[in-house]
mmCIF file of C-alpha atoms in Angstrom:
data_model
loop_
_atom_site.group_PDB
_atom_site.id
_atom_site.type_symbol
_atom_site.label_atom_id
_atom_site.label_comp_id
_atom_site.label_asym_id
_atom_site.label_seq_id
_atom_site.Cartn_x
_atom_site.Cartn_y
_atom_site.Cartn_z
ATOM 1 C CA UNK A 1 -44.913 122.197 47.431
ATOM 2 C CA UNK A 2 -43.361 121.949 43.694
ATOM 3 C CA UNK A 3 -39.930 120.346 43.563
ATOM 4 C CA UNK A 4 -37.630 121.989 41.795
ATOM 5 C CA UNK A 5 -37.690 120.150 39.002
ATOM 6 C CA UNK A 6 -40.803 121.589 36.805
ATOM 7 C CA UNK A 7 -42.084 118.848 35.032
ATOM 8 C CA UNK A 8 -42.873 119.131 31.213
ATOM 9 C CA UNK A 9 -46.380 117.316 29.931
ATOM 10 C CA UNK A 10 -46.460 115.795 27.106
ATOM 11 C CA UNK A 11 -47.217 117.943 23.972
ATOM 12 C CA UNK A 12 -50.859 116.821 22.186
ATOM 13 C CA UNK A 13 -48.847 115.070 19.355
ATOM 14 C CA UNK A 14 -47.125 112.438 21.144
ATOM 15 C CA UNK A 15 -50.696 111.803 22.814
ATOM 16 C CA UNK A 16 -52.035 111.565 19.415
ATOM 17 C CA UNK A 17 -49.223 109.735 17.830
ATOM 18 C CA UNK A 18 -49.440 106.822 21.354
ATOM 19 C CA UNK A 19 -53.043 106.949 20.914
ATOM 20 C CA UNK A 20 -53.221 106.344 16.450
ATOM 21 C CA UNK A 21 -50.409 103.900 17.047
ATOM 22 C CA UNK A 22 -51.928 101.593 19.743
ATOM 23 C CA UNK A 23 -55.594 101.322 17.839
ATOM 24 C CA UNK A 24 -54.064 100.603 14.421
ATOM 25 C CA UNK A 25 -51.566 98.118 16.158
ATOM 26 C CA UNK A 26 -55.136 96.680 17.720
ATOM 27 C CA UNK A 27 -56.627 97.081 14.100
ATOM 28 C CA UNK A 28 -54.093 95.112 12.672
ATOM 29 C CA UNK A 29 -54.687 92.564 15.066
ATOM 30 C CA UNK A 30 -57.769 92.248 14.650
ATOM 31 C CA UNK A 31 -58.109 92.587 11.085
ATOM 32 C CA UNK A 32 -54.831 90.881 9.768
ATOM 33 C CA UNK A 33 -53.466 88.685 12.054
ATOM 34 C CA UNK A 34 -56.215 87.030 13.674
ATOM 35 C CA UNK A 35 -58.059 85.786 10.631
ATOM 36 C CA UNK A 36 -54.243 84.722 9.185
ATOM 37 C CA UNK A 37 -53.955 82.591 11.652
ATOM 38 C CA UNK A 38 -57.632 81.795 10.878
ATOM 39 C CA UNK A 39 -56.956 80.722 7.511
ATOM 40 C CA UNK A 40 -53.748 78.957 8.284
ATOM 41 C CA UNK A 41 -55.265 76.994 11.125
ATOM 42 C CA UNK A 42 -58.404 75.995 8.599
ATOM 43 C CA UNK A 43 -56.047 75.105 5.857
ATOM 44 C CA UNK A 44 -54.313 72.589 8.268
ATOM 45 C CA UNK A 45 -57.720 71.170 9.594
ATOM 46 C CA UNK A 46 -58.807 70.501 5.354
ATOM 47 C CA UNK A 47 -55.696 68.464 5.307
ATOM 48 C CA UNK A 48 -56.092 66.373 7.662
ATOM 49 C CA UNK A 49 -52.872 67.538 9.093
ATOM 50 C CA UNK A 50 -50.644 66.866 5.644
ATOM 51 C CA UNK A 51 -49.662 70.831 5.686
ATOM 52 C CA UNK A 52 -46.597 71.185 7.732
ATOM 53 C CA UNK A 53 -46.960 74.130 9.537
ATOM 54 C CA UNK A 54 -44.533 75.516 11.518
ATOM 55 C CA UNK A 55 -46.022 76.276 14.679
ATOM 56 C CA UNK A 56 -43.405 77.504 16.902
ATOM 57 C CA UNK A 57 -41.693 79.197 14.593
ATOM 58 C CA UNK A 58 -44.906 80.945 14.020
ATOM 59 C CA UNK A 59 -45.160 82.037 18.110
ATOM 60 C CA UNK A 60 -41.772 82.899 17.935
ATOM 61 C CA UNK A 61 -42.349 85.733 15.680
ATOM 62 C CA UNK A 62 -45.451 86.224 16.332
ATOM 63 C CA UNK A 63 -43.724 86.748 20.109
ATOM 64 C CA UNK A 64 -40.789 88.881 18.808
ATOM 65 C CA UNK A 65 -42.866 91.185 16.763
ATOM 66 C CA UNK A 66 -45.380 91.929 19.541
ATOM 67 C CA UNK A 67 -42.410 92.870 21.974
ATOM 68 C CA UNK A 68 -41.026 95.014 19.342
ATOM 69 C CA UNK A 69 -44.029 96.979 18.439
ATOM 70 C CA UNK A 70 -44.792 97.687 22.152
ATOM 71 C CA UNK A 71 -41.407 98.610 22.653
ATOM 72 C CA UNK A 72 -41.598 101.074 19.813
ATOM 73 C CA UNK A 73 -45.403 101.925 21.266
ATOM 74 C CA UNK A 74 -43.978 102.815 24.593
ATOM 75 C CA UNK A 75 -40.821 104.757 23.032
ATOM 76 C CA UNK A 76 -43.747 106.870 21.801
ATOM 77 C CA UNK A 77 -45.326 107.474 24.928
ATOM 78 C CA UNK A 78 -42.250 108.462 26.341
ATOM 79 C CA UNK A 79 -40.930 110.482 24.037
ATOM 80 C CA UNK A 80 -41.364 114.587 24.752
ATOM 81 C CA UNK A 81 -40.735 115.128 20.620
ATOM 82 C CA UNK A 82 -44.065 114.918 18.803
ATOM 83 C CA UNK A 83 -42.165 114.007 15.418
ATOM 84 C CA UNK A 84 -40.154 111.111 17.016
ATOM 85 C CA UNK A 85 -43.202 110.016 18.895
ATOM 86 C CA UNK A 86 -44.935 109.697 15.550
ATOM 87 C CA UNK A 87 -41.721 107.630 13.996
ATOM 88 C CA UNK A 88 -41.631 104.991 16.801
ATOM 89 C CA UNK A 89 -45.869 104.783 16.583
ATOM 90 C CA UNK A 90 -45.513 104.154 12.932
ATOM 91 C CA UNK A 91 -42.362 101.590 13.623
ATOM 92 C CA UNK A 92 -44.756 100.011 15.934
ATOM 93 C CA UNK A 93 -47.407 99.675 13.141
ATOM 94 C CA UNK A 94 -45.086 98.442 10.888
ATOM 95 C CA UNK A 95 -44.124 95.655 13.251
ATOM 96 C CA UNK A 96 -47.283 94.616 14.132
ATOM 97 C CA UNK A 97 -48.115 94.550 9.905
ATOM 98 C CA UNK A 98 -44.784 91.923 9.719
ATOM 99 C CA UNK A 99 -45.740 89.811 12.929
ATOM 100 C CA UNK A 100 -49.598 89.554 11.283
ATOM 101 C CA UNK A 101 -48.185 88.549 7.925
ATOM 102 C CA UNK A 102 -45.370 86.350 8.800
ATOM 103 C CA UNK A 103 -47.378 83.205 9.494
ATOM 104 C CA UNK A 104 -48.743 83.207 5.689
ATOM 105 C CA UNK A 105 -45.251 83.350 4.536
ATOM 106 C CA UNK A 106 -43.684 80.846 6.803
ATOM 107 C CA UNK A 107 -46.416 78.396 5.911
ATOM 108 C CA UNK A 108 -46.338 79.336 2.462
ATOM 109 C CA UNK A 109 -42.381 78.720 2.254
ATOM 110 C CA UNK A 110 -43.216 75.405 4.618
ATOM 111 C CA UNK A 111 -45.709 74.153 2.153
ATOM 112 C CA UNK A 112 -43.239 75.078 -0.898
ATOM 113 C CA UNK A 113 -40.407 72.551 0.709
ATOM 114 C CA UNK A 114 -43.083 70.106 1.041
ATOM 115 C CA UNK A 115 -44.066 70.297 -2.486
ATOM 116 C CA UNK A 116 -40.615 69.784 -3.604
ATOM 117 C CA UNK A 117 -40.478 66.819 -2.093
ATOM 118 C CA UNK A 118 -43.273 65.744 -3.301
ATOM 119 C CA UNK A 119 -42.156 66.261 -7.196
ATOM 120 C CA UNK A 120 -38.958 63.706 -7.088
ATOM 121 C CA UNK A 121 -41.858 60.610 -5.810
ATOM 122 C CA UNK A 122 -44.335 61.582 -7.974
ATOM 123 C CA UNK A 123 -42.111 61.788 -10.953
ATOM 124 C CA UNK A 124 -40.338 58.283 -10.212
ATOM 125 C CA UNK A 125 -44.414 56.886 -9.333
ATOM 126 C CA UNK A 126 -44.870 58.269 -13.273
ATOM 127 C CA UNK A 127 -41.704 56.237 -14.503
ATOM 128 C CA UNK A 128 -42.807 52.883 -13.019
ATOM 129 C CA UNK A 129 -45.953 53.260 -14.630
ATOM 130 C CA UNK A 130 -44.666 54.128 -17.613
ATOM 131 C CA UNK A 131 -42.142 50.737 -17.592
ATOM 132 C CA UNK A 132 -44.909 48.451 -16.473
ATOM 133 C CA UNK A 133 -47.064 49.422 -19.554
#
């Protein structure tokens, strides 16, 4: 019994373009983000906890980007068009490459503020050196 609805499958380049799109995502997991956070996390442990690093906002995006590159990964999938399957894979990879850099950047912008708040004490430390000697 076939309904009478015939149902279309899915030409080979959306398969290819779900497929390449959810091992690079995985890649860039794997590769990028994981030894990010890596870094970041081993940067905090050297100092003793001095680097303020923005952990939530950090999962937040971390959180956001994921959803948004398997929303993109499953627009893909079901997509029936081969070149807009392939658009919404690479949109997927390009999500996961912001969620996986991110953390450097919010640290690095953390660490920035921290350092310019550092300048005005040690700059005032300098003077009352200067005017005891």
């Amino acid at each position: 019994m076939r309904s009478s609805r015939s149902r279309r499958s899915r030409p080979r380049a959306v398969w290819a373009a779900v497929i390449t799109g959810l091992v690079v995502c995985l890649l860039i997991v794997v590769g990028v983000m994981l030894p990010v956070l890596g870094l970041i996390a081993g940067a905090d442990a050297t100092t003793v906890g001095v680097l303020d690093v923005p952990v939530g906002a950090i999962a937040v995006s971390i959180l956001i980007c994921s959803v948004v590159a398997l929303g993109f990964l499953w627009s893909a999938f079901v997509s029936r068009n081969g070149a807009l399957s392939w658009v919404a894979a690479v949109a997927a990879v390009v999500a996961t490459l912001i969620g996986s850099v991110w953390p450097l950047v919010a640290t690095g912008m953390s660490s920035v503020g921290q350092v310019q708040d550092l300048i005005p004490f040690i700059q005032d430390l300098i003077g009352r050196v200067v005017a005891l000697g």
